[in-house]
PDB file of C-alpha atoms in Angstrom:
ATOM      1  CA  MET A  26      -0.155   0.031  -0.158  1.00 48.00           C
ATOM      2  CA  ILE A  27       1.094   3.567  -0.709  1.00 48.00           C
ATOM      3  CA  GLY A  28       1.617   5.925   1.867  1.00 54.00           C
ATOM      4  CA  HIS A  29       1.247   9.332   2.190  1.00 57.00           C
ATOM      5  CA  VAL A  30       4.089  11.388   0.452  1.00 53.00           C
ATOM      6  CA  VAL A  31       5.048  15.303   0.823  1.00 53.00           C
ATOM      7  CA  ILE A  32       6.352  16.986  -2.445  1.00 50.00           C
ATOM      8  CA  GLY A  33       6.971  21.218  -2.040  1.00 49.00           C
ATOM      9  CA  GLY A  34       5.043  21.365   1.199  1.00 51.00           C
ATOM     10  CA  THR A  35       1.894  19.250  -0.403  1.00 54.00           C
ATOM     11  CA  GLU A  36       0.883  16.463   1.138  1.00 56.00           C
ATOM     12  CA  PHE A  37      -0.752  13.514  -1.056  1.00 53.00           C
ATOM     13  CA  ARG A  38      -2.358  10.535  -0.282  1.00 58.00           C
ATOM     14  CA  PRO A  39      -3.739   7.587  -1.999  1.00 52.00           C
ATOM     15  CA  SER A  40      -7.247   7.984  -3.861  1.00 51.00           C
ATOM     16  CA  SER A  41      -9.936   5.681  -4.247  1.00 47.00           C
ATOM     17  CA  VAL A  42      -8.718   5.551  -7.980  1.00 48.00           C
ATOM     18  CA  GLY A  43      -5.541   3.698  -7.271  1.00 53.00           C
ATOM     19  CA  GLY A  44      -1.959   4.166  -6.733  1.00 58.00           C
ATOM     20  CA  ALA A  45      -1.355   4.389 -10.519  1.00 61.00           C
ATOM     21  CA  VAL A  46      -3.324   7.667 -10.393  1.00 61.00           C
ATOM     22  CA  LEU A  47      -1.355   9.140  -7.418  1.00 59.00           C
ATOM     23  CA  LEU A  48       2.236   8.441  -9.032  1.00 60.00           C
ATOM     24  CA  ARG A  49       1.016   9.731 -12.451  1.00 63.00           C
ATOM     25  CA  ARG A  50       0.224  13.026 -10.449  1.00 61.00           C
ATOM     26  CA  ILE A  51       3.653  13.076  -8.660  1.00 58.00           C
ATOM     27  CA  SER A  52       5.509  12.623 -11.696  1.00 60.00           C
ATOM     28  CA  GLU A  53       3.674  15.837 -13.072  1.00 57.00           C
ATOM     29  CA  ILE A  54       4.740  17.796 -10.134  1.00 55.00           C
ATOM     30  CA  MET A  55       8.121  16.713 -10.006  1.00 53.00           C
ATOM     31  CA  GLN A  56       9.001  18.035 -13.450  1.00 56.00           C
ATOM     32  CA  TYR A  57       8.511  21.496 -11.988  1.00 58.00           C
ATOM     33  CA  TYR A  58      11.612  20.712 -10.089  1.00 61.00           C
ATOM     34  CA  THR A  59      15.166  19.741 -10.914  1.00 61.00           C
ATOM     35  CA  LYS A  60      17.219  17.362  -9.429  1.00 66.00           C
ATOM     36  CA  GLN A  61      19.424  19.753  -7.727  1.00 62.00           C
ATOM     37  CA  GLN A  62      16.492  21.802  -6.329  1.00 62.00           C
ATOM     38  CA  LEU A  63      14.718  18.799  -5.134  1.00 65.00           C
ATOM     39  CA  GLN A  64      18.172  18.100  -2.884  1.00 66.00           C
ATOM     40  CA  GLY A  65      17.829  21.435  -1.450  1.00 62.00           C
ATOM     41  CA  ALA A  66      20.000  23.791  -3.608  1.00 62.00           C
ATOM     42  CA  GLY A  67      18.680  26.252  -6.216  1.00 58.00           C
ATOM     43  CA  GLY A  68      20.703  25.233  -9.481  1.00 60.00           C
ATOM     44  CA  TYR A  69      19.221  27.447 -12.052  1.00 63.00           C
ATOM     45  CA  SER A  70      17.967  31.430 -12.118  1.00 69.00           C
ATOM     46  CA  PRO A  71      14.665  32.025 -12.863  1.00 67.00           C
ATOM     47  CA  GLY A  72      15.813  33.375 -16.471  1.00 70.00           C
ATOM     48  CA  VAL A  73      16.176  29.494 -17.191  1.00 69.00           C
ATOM     49  CA  ARG A  74      13.038  28.074 -17.886  1.00 66.00           C
ATOM     50  CA  VAL A  75      13.847  24.707 -15.817  1.00 63.00           C
ATOM     51  CA  GLY A  76      12.274  23.808 -12.407  1.00 62.00           C
ATOM     52  CA  ASN A  77       9.781  26.281 -10.850  1.00 68.00           C
ATOM     53  CA  TRP A  78      11.345  29.202 -12.454  1.00 71.00           C
ATOM     54  CA  ASN A  79       7.888  31.119 -12.465  1.00 76.00           C
ATOM     55  CA  GLU A  80       7.640  31.067  -8.678  1.00 77.00           C
ATOM     56  CA  GLU A  81      11.223  32.101  -8.253  1.00 77.00           C
ATOM     57  CA  ALA A  82      10.622  35.205 -10.632  1.00 81.00           C
ATOM     58  CA  ASN A  83       7.104  36.199  -8.862  1.00 83.00           C
ATOM     59  CA  MET A  84       9.307  35.888  -5.474  1.00 83.00           C
ATOM     60  CA  GLN A  85      12.011  37.873  -6.796  1.00 85.00           C
ATOM     61  CA  GLU A  86       9.514  40.379  -7.757  1.00 88.00           C
ATOM     62  CA  THR A  87       7.891  40.750  -4.573  1.00 89.00           C
ATOM     63  CA  LYS A  88      11.132  41.268  -2.595  1.00 89.00           C
ATOM     64  CA  LEU A  89      11.830  43.989  -5.128  1.00 90.00           C
ATOM     65  CA  LYS A  90       8.596  45.584  -4.228  1.00 90.00           C
ATOM     66  CA  GLU A  91       9.099  45.187  -0.435  1.00 89.00           C
ATOM     67  CA  LEU A  92      12.615  46.844  -0.938  1.00 86.00           C
ATOM     68  CA  LEU A  93      11.117  49.894  -2.832  1.00 88.00           C
ATOM     69  CA  LEU A  94       8.333  50.155  -0.217  1.00 88.00           C
ATOM     70  CA  LYS A  95      10.807  50.313   2.460  1.00 84.00           C
ATOM     71  CA  GLN A  96      12.926  52.554   0.823  1.00 82.00           C
ATOM     72  CA  GLN A  97      10.439  54.889   0.038  1.00 84.00           C
ATOM     73  CA  GLU A  98       9.131  54.529   3.615  1.00 82.00           C
ATOM     74  CA  GLY A  99      12.700  55.238   5.203  1.00 78.00           C
ATOM     75  CA  SER A 100      12.652  51.864   7.184  1.00 81.00           C
ATOM     76  CA  LEU A 101      15.775  50.359   5.494  1.00 83.00           C
ATOM     77  CA  LYS A 102      18.974  49.548   7.870  1.00 85.00           C
ATOM     78  CA  LEU A 103      20.758  52.064   5.851  1.00 85.00           C
ATOM     79  CA  ASN A 104      18.190  54.636   6.206  1.00 85.00           C
ATOM     80  CA  ILE A 105      18.155  54.245  10.002  1.00 85.00           C
ATOM     81  CA  PHE A 106      21.477  54.201  10.322  1.00 87.00           C
ATOM     82  CA  GLN A 107      22.130  57.487   8.279  1.00 88.00           C
ATOM     83  CA  GLN A 108      19.400  59.084  10.057  1.00 88.00           C
ATOM     84  CA  ARG A 109      21.152  57.998  13.453  1.00 88.00           C
ATOM     85  CA  VAL A 110      24.254  59.439  12.505  1.00 90.00           C
ATOM     86  CA  ALA A 111      22.789  62.732  11.278  1.00 91.00           C
ATOM     87  CA  ILE A 112      21.007  63.419  14.497  1.00 91.00           C
ATOM     88  CA  ALA A 113      24.309  62.536  16.484  1.00 91.00           C
ATOM     89  CA  LEU A 114      26.474  64.730  14.322  1.00 91.00           C
ATOM     90  CA  GLN A 115      24.269  67.514  13.998  1.00 92.00           C
ATOM     91  CA  PRO A 116      26.344  71.015  14.355  1.00 91.00           C
ATOM     92  CA  VAL A 117      25.490  72.826  18.043  1.00 91.00           C
ATOM     93  CA  ASN A 118      26.775  75.778  18.931  1.00 88.00           C
ATOM     94  CA  CYS A 119      28.134  76.068  22.676  1.00 87.00           C
ATOM     95  CA  SER A 120      26.881  78.729  25.063  1.00 86.00           C
ATOM     96  CA  THR A 121      28.923  81.958  24.366  1.00 86.00           C
ATOM     97  CA  ILE A 122      31.142  83.007  27.543  1.00 86.00           C
ATOM     98  CA  ARG A 123      29.736  85.590  29.744  1.00 88.00           C
ATOM     99  CA  ASN A 124      31.510  88.871  30.388  1.00 89.00           C
ATOM    100  CA  ASP A 125      32.453  87.673  33.855  1.00 88.00           C
ATOM    101  CA  GLY A 126      34.075  84.718  32.209  1.00 87.00           C
ATOM    102  CA  LEU A 127      32.509  81.813  34.335  1.00 91.00           C
ATOM    103  CA  ILE A 128      30.913  78.734  34.062  1.00 91.00           C
ATOM    104  CA  HIS A 129      27.118  78.575  34.755  1.00 91.00           C
ATOM    105  CA  PHE A 130      24.653  76.332  35.309  1.00 92.00           C
ATOM    106  CA  GLY A 131      22.425  75.551  32.195  1.00 89.00           C
ATOM    107  CA  ASP A 132      25.584  76.029  29.416  1.00 90.00           C
ATOM    108  CA  VAL A 133      26.184  74.063  26.651  1.00 91.00           C
ATOM    109  CA  LEU A 134      29.526  72.851  26.778  1.00 91.00           C
ATOM    110  CA  GLN A 135      32.361  70.464  25.927  1.00 90.00           C
ATOM    111  CA  LEU A 136      34.445  68.675  28.019  1.00 90.00           C
ATOM    112  CA  ALA A 137      38.240  67.686  26.599  1.00 88.00           C
ATOM    113  CA  ASN A 138      41.393  66.300  27.795  1.00 87.00           C
ATOM    114  CA  VAL A 139      43.860  68.442  27.601  1.00 81.00           C
ATOM    115  CA  GLY A 140      46.637  66.276  26.538  1.00 79.00           C
ATOM    116  CA  ALA A 141      44.989  64.182  23.864  1.00 82.00           C
ATOM    117  CA  ALA A 142      42.684  67.094  22.745  1.00 83.00           C
ATOM    118  CA  ALA A 143      39.911  64.536  22.868  1.00 89.00           C
ATOM    119  CA  PHE A 144      36.451  65.739  23.624  1.00 91.00           C
ATOM    120  CA  LEU A 145      33.884  63.548  25.549  1.00 92.00           C
ATOM    121  CA  THR A 146      31.185  62.328  23.606  1.00 92.00           C
ATOM    122  CA  CYS A 147      28.296  59.743  23.735  1.00 92.00           C
ATOM    123  CA  ASP A 148      26.577  56.874  21.499  1.00 91.00           C
ATOM    124  CA  ILE A 149      23.044  56.394  22.942  1.00 89.00           C
ATOM    125  CA  GLU A 150      22.356  53.752  20.382  1.00 87.00           C
ATOM    126  CA  ASP A 151      25.268  51.329  21.916  1.00 87.00           C
ATOM    127  CA  ARG A 152      23.599  50.463  24.844  1.00 86.00           C
ATOM    128  CA  ASP A 153      23.673  47.905  27.808  1.00 84.00           C
ATOM    129  CA  THR A 154      21.257  45.108  26.636  1.00 79.00           C
ATOM    130  CA  ARG A 155      20.738  43.660  30.031  1.00 78.00           C
ATOM    131  CA  VAL A 156      17.150  43.724  31.437  1.00 73.00           C
ATOM    132  CA  GLY A 157      16.871  46.624  34.139  1.00 73.00           C
ATOM    133  CA  ASP A 158      19.908  48.172  33.260  1.00 76.00           C
ATOM    134  CA  PHE A 159      19.827  51.293  30.713  1.00 82.00           C
ATOM    135  CA  SER A 160      23.221  52.588  30.023  1.00 88.00           C
ATOM    136  CA  CYS A 161      24.639  54.373  27.120  1.00 91.00           C
ATOM    137  CA  THR A 162      28.345  54.385  25.899  1.00 91.00           C
ATOM    138  CA  VAL A 163      30.521  57.307  27.104  1.00 93.00           C
ATOM    139  CA  SER A 164      34.021  57.488  25.030  1.00 92.00           C
ATOM    140  CA  ALA A 165      36.114  60.545  23.824  1.00 91.00           C
ATOM    141  CA  THR A 166      36.896  61.067  20.160  1.00 90.00           C
ATOM    142  CA  VAL A 167      39.064  64.424  18.661  1.00 86.00           C
ATOM    143  CA  SER A 168      37.574  64.812  15.234  1.00 77.00           C
ATOM    144  CA  ASN A 169      33.280  65.062  15.686  1.00 70.00           C
ATOM    145  CA  GLY A 170      33.740  69.059  16.843  1.00 78.00           C
ATOM    146  CA  SER A 171      31.001  70.654  18.401  1.00 87.00           C
ATOM    147  CA  VAL A 172      27.729  68.375  17.388  1.00 91.00           C
ATOM    148  CA  ALA A 173      25.164  66.668  19.584  1.00 91.00           C
ATOM    149  CA  CYS A 174      26.651  64.152  20.748  1.00 91.00           C
ATOM    150  CA  SER A 175      29.803  65.978  22.112  1.00 91.00           C
ATOM    151  CA  THR A 176      28.098  68.488  23.641  1.00 92.00           C
ATOM    152  CA  PHE A 177      26.477  68.343  27.261  1.00 94.00           C
ATOM    153  CA  LEU A 178      24.732  70.445  29.894  1.00 93.00           C
ATOM    154  CA  ILE A 179      25.414  70.713  33.536  1.00 92.00           C
ATOM    155  CA  ALA A 180      23.060  70.954  36.277  1.00 92.00           C
ATOM    156  CA  LYS A 181      23.192  71.779  40.139  1.00 91.00           C
ATOM    157  CA  TYR A 182      22.950  68.812  42.401  1.00 90.00           C
ATOM    158  CA  SER A 183      20.418  69.572  45.051  1.00 84.00           C
ATOM    159  CA  PRO A 184      20.437  66.871  47.749  1.00 84.00           C
ATOM    160  CA  ALA A 185      16.804  65.765  49.562  1.00 78.00           C
ATOM    161  CA  GLN A 186      18.503  66.072  53.101  1.00 78.00           C
ATOM    162  CA  PRO A 187      21.353  68.597  52.741  1.00 74.00           C
ATOM    163  CA  SER A 188      23.910  67.731  55.368  1.00 75.00           C
ATOM    164  CA  ILE A 189      26.837  70.015  56.832  1.00 73.00           C
ATOM    165  CA  CYS A 190      29.406  69.324  54.153  1.00 73.00           C
ATOM    166  CA  ASP A 191      27.090  70.407  51.322  1.00 75.00           C
ATOM    167  CA  ARG A 192      27.796  73.791  50.690  1.00 79.00           C
ATOM    168  CA  GLU A 193      25.208  76.316  49.098  1.00 82.00           C
ATOM    169  CA  TYR A 194      25.966  78.755  46.939  1.00 85.00           C
ATOM    170  CA  SER A 195      23.533  81.716  45.672  1.00 84.00           C
ATOM    171  CA  ASP A 196      24.600  82.584  42.148  1.00 88.00           C
ATOM    172  CA  ASP A 197      24.288  80.115  39.348  1.00 89.00           C
ATOM    173  CA  ALA A 198      27.727  79.992  38.491  1.00 92.00           C
ATOM    174  CA  LEU A 199      29.811  76.591  38.994  1.00 92.00           C
ATOM    175  CA  HIS A 200      32.038  76.551  41.987  1.00 92.00           C
ATOM    176  CA  TYR A 201      35.237  74.346  43.085  1.00 92.00           C
ATOM    177  CA  GLY A 202      34.298  71.447  45.029  1.00 90.00           C
ATOM    178  CA  GLN A 203      30.264  72.152  44.313  1.00 91.00           C
ATOM    179  CA  LYS A 204      28.439  68.911  43.563  1.00 92.00           C
ATOM    180  CA  LEU A 205      26.952  68.905  39.557  1.00 93.00           C
ATOM    181  CA  ARG A 206      25.090  66.630  37.565  1.00 94.00           C
ATOM    182  CA  ILE A 207      26.481  66.435  33.440  1.00 94.00           C
ATOM    183  CA  ILE A 208      23.330  65.595  31.228  1.00 94.00           C
ATOM    184  CA  ALA A 209      23.820  64.973  27.557  1.00 94.00           C
ATOM    185  CA  ASN A 210      22.539  67.118  24.921  1.00 93.00           C
ATOM    186  CA  PRO A 211      18.725  66.359  24.295  1.00 93.00           C
ATOM    187  CA  MET A 212      19.499  66.843  20.760  1.00 92.00           C
ATOM    188  CA  VAL A 213      21.106  63.766  20.529  1.00 92.00           C
ATOM    189  CA  GLN A 214      17.589  61.909  21.230  1.00 89.00           C
ATOM    190  CA  GLY A 215      16.157  63.818  18.495  1.00 87.00           C
ATOM    191  CA  GLU A 216      14.713  66.500  20.644  1.00 89.00           C
ATOM    192  CA  THR A 217      14.894  70.244  21.405  1.00 88.00           C
ATOM    193  CA  LEU A 218      17.850  71.637  23.318  1.00 87.00           C
ATOM    194  CA  ASP A 219      16.602  72.812  26.656  1.00 85.00           C
ATOM    195  CA  GLY A 220      18.291  73.712  30.168  1.00 80.00           C
ATOM    196  CA  LEU A 221      16.741  70.442  31.571  1.00 84.00           C
ATOM    197  CA  GLY A 222      18.041  67.543  29.182  1.00 86.00           C
ATOM    198  CA  GLY A 223      14.795  66.956  27.222  1.00 87.00           C
ATOM    199  CA  SER A 224      11.916  64.666  28.712  1.00 88.00           C
ATOM    200  CA  ARG A 225      14.463  61.738  29.389  1.00 90.00           C
ATOM    201  CA  PRO A 226      17.383  63.036  30.764  1.00 92.00           C
ATOM    202  CA  LEU A 227      20.639  61.060  30.689  1.00 94.00           C
ATOM    203  CA  TYR A 228      23.158  61.627  33.066  1.00 95.00           C
ATOM    204  CA  LEU A 229      26.895  60.658  33.638  1.00 95.00           C
ATOM    205  CA  TYR A 230      27.429  58.349  35.694  1.00 93.00           C
ATOM    206  CA  SER A 231      29.957  56.040  37.519  1.00 93.00           C
ATOM    207  CA  ARG A 232      29.726  52.977  39.593  1.00 91.00           C
ATOM    208  CA  PRO A 233      32.563  51.065  41.412  1.00 91.00           C
ATOM    209  CA  VAL A 234      34.084  47.978  39.660  1.00 92.00           C
ATOM    210  CA  GLY A 235      32.383  44.384  40.185  1.00 89.00           C
ATOM    211  CA  THR A 236      31.991  41.476  38.333  1.00 88.00           C
ATOM    212  CA  THR A 237      29.495  42.817  35.967  1.00 86.00           C
ATOM    213  CA  HIS A 238      30.130  46.418  35.565  1.00 87.00           C
ATOM    214  CA  PHE A 239      33.584  47.791  34.426  1.00 89.00           C
ATOM    215  CA  ALA A 240      35.103  49.356  31.458  1.00 90.00           C
ATOM    216  CA  LYS A 241      35.968  47.237  28.633  1.00 90.00           C
ATOM    217  CA  PHE A 242      39.541  47.421  27.909  1.00 91.00           C
ATOM    218  CA  SER A 243      40.969  48.720  30.618  1.00 90.00           C
ATOM    219  CA  ARG A 244      39.107  46.995  33.392  1.00 91.00           C
ATOM    220  CA  HIS A 245      38.859  50.189  35.493  1.00 92.00           C
ATOM    221  CA  GLN A 246      35.546  51.942  36.788  1.00 93.00           C
ATOM    222  CA  LEU A 247      32.855  51.994  33.924  1.00 93.00           C
ATOM    223  CA  VAL A 248      31.707  55.295  33.010  1.00 94.00           C
ATOM    224  CA  ALA A 249      28.486  55.471  30.973  1.00 94.00           C
ATOM    225  CA  LEU A 250      25.058  57.522  30.721  1.00 94.00           C
ATOM    226  CA  THR A 251      21.832  56.753  32.475  1.00 93.00           C
ATOM    227  CA  ASP A 252      18.522  57.683  33.259  1.00 90.00           C
ATOM    228  CA  ARG A 253      18.515  57.507  36.939  1.00 90.00           C
ATOM    229  CA  ALA A 254      19.199  60.173  38.923  1.00 89.00           C
ATOM    230  CA  SER A 255      20.961  58.693  41.728  1.00 90.00           C
ATOM    231  CA  TYR A 256      23.640  59.738  43.880  1.00 91.00           C
ATOM    232  CA  ASP A 257      25.871  57.636  41.134  1.00 93.00           C
ATOM    233  CA  THR A 258      25.603  60.557  38.813  1.00 94.00           C
ATOM    234  CA  VAL A 259      26.977  63.228  40.897  1.00 94.00           C
ATOM    235  CA  TRP A 260      30.599  64.765  40.155  1.00 94.00           C
ATOM    236  CA  GLN A 261      32.467  67.721  41.492  1.00 92.00           C
ATOM    237  CA  VAL A 262      34.868  69.717  40.081  1.00 91.00           C
ATOM    238  CA  VAL A 263      38.240  70.212  41.655  1.00 91.00           C
ATOM    239  CA  ALA A 264      41.919  71.783  41.242  1.00 88.00           C
ATOM    240  CA  VAL A 265      44.142  69.850  39.258  1.00 86.00           C
ATOM    241  CA  ASP A 266      46.840  70.315  42.114  1.00 83.00           C
ATOM    242  CA  PRO A 267      46.188  68.405  44.826  1.00 83.00           C
ATOM    243  CA  GLY A 268      47.797  71.004  47.404  1.00 83.00           C
ATOM    244  CA  GLN A 269      45.344  73.645  45.737  1.00 85.00           C
ATOM    245  CA  ARG A 270      41.929  71.802  46.701  1.00 84.00           C
ATOM    246  CA  GLY A 271      41.395  72.885  49.948  1.00 84.00           C
ATOM    247  CA  VAL A 272      42.399  76.613  48.977  1.00 87.00           C
ATOM    248  CA  SER A 273      40.342  76.568  45.790  1.00 88.00           C
ATOM    249  CA  GLU A 274      37.108  74.954  47.264  1.00 88.00           C
ATOM    250  CA  GLY A 275      34.391  77.616  46.730  1.00 88.00           C
ATOM    251  CA  VAL A 276      36.237  79.360  44.137  1.00 91.00           C
ATOM    252  CA  GLN A 277      34.341  80.372  40.683  1.00 91.00           C
ATOM    253  CA  VAL A 278      35.684  78.307  37.843  1.00 90.00           C
ATOM    254  CA  MET A 279      36.579  80.169  34.930  1.00 89.00           C
ATOM    255  CA  ALA A 280      35.588  79.064  31.277  1.00 88.00           C
ATOM    256  CA  GLY A 281      38.551  77.022  30.059  1.00 85.00           C
ATOM    257  CA  ALA A 282      40.660  76.733  33.094  1.00 87.00           C
ATOM    258  CA  PRO A 283      41.893  73.376  33.669  1.00 87.00           C
ATOM    259  CA  PHE A 284      40.150  71.223  36.362  1.00 89.00           C
ATOM    260  CA  LEU A 285      39.517  67.338  37.228  1.00 89.00           C
ATOM    261  CA  LEU A 286      35.724  65.960  37.452  1.00 91.00           C
ATOM    262  CA  GLN A 287      35.873  63.622  40.382  1.00 92.00           C
ATOM    263  CA  HIS A 288      33.124  61.113  41.404  1.00 93.00           C
ATOM    264  CA  CYS A 289      31.295  61.877  44.740  1.00 92.00           C
ATOM    265  CA  ALA A 290      30.111  58.111  45.542  1.00 92.00           C
ATOM    266  CA  THR A 291      33.941  56.848  44.774  1.00 93.00           C
ATOM    267  CA  LYS A 292      36.315  59.647  44.375  1.00 91.00           C
ATOM    268  CA  GLN A 293      37.668  58.669  41.594  1.00 92.00           C
ATOM    269  CA  ASP A 294      38.622  60.876  38.964  1.00 90.00           C
ATOM    270  CA  LEU A 295      37.077  61.245  34.888  1.00 91.00           C
ATOM    271  CA  CYS A 296      39.972  59.661  33.087  1.00 89.00           C
ATOM    272  CA  LEU A 297      41.015  59.246  29.310  1.00 88.00           C
ATOM    273  CA  GLU A 298      42.389  55.625  29.017  1.00 88.00           C
ATOM    274  CA  ASN A 299      45.279  54.529  26.557  1.00 87.00           C
ATOM    275  CA  HIS A 300      42.856  52.162  24.308  1.00 89.00           C
ATOM    276  CA  SER A 301      41.415  53.103  20.845  1.00 90.00           C
ATOM    277  CA  PHE A 302      38.145  51.367  19.457  1.00 90.00           C
ATOM    278  CA  VAL A 303      35.942  52.112  16.237  1.00 90.00           C
ATOM    279  CA  ASN A 304      31.977  52.523  16.560  1.00 88.00           C
ATOM    280  CA  ASP A 305      29.700  54.008  14.404  1.00 85.00           C
ATOM    281  CA  LEU A 306      30.514  57.427  15.093  1.00 86.00           C
ATOM    282  CA  GLY A 307      33.965  56.888  14.150  1.00 85.00           C
ATOM    283  CA  SER A 308      37.519  56.209  16.238  1.00 89.00           C
ATOM    284  CA  GLN A 309      36.897  56.620  20.110  1.00 91.00           C
ATOM    285  CA  LEU A 310      39.082  56.341  23.069  1.00 91.00           C
ATOM    286  CA  GLU A 311      37.949  54.694  26.342  1.00 92.00           C
ATOM    287  CA  VAL A 312      36.965  56.930  29.015  1.00 92.00           C
ATOM    288  CA  SER A 313      36.742  55.222  33.005  1.00 91.00           C
ATOM    289  CA  ALA A 314      36.834  56.310  36.272  1.00 91.00           C
ATOM    290  CA  HIS A 315      40.082  55.947  37.897  1.00 89.00           C
ATOM    291  CA  SER A 316      42.624  57.628  39.607  1.00 83.00           C
ATOM    292  CA  SER A 317      46.045  57.236  39.070  1.00 70.00           C
ATOM    293  CA  PHE A 318      48.970  57.981  41.318  1.00 61.00           C
ATOM    294  CA  SER A 319      52.814  58.368  41.410  1.00 50.00           C
ATOM    295  CA  LYS A 320      55.428  57.131  44.249  1.00 45.00           C
ATOM    296  CA  GLY A 321      54.884  60.448  45.584  1.00 43.00           C
ATOM    297  CA  GLN A 322      51.419  60.217  46.064  1.00 40.00           C
ATOM    298  CA  LYS A 323      50.627  63.136  43.666  1.00 41.00           C
ATOM    299  CA  SER A 324      47.878  62.619  41.105  1.00 39.00           C
ATOM    300  CA  VAL A 325      49.204  61.968  37.410  1.00 39.00           C
ATOM    301  CA  CYS A 326      46.981  64.748  35.783  1.00 40.00           C
ATOM    302  CA  ASP A 327      48.133  64.471  32.268  1.00 40.00           C
ATOM    303  CA  MET A 328      45.625  61.565  31.501  1.00 43.00           C
ATOM    304  CA  GLU A 329      43.093  62.679  33.839  1.00 48.00           C
ATOM    305  CA  ARG A 330      43.087  66.382  33.185  1.00 50.00           C
ATOM    306  CA  MET A 331      39.745  68.062  31.714  1.00 53.00           C
ATOM    307  CA  VAL A 332      39.356  71.498  30.641  1.00 53.00           C
ATOM    308  CA  CYS A 333      35.612  72.864  30.034  1.00 51.00           C
ATOM    309  CA  SER A 334      35.644  74.578  26.418  1.00 52.00           C
ATOM    310  CA  HIS A 335      33.106  76.803  25.113  1.00 49.00           C
ATOM    311  CA  LEU A 336      32.406  78.308  21.417  1.00 43.00           C
ATOM    312  CA  LEU A 337      32.557  81.898  21.054  1.00 38.00           C
TER     313      LEU A 337
END
């Protein structure tokens, strides 16, 4: 007795007419397929009138229509990539230096390393894929200029329960030793520029080195962007010379003056590492939170020194 046979996704069972009719029907269908195609390989193109050339021609026509439709809607991967790069690299004018020459909260500025002339930048599409842990990559680059991904806002940090050690300043100027938050330019998320960081502010943060959180290359303390406004996002500006930090505390910070950004929770300085990599925005240098010390316990500032830069 002849059992059922499956050819091309179609199941055939013996009919009441007999097995001969079934075998004849199977042989007719098998003529639409070559030996190579029956074995799983497409040996001929639709231009050759052999096998199921009509089906393959229709399939190619359908794929072409889908491609043209996606191209018209702008949903191709290439279009999405071009739109993302255009948003991240759109030019931005930094805040103009005011008459007092000071840095003020709400200013749009760039953070640059003095030795390498590399600017702090972010890539919000390079995200941590772990559930419940939203963070974006932060690095440094030397080529992008003043664009959305390399400009940041500074905001004053106001604790919910102020302590004796937290000094309050009445003006809106930045002071040495004052705690602050660094917020990514909301234009990098496709929003308009404001002083609050947009509808979903992304804060520069760091956390202690652990088994799941560390810098990829140097294995130092991780620095990234997050939408959680915790104490891990709080930094302070300190003087470059450790011997002058106590004297300079409370002094207003001049625009263009060198300083160190120190993480308040871990007391580690924002550091530019000697590790390079390439992402969608170009060649990048790794940024971490790490304080290097020489034998004399003096901070090595050539790699850690940061300067606030404005465009006139």
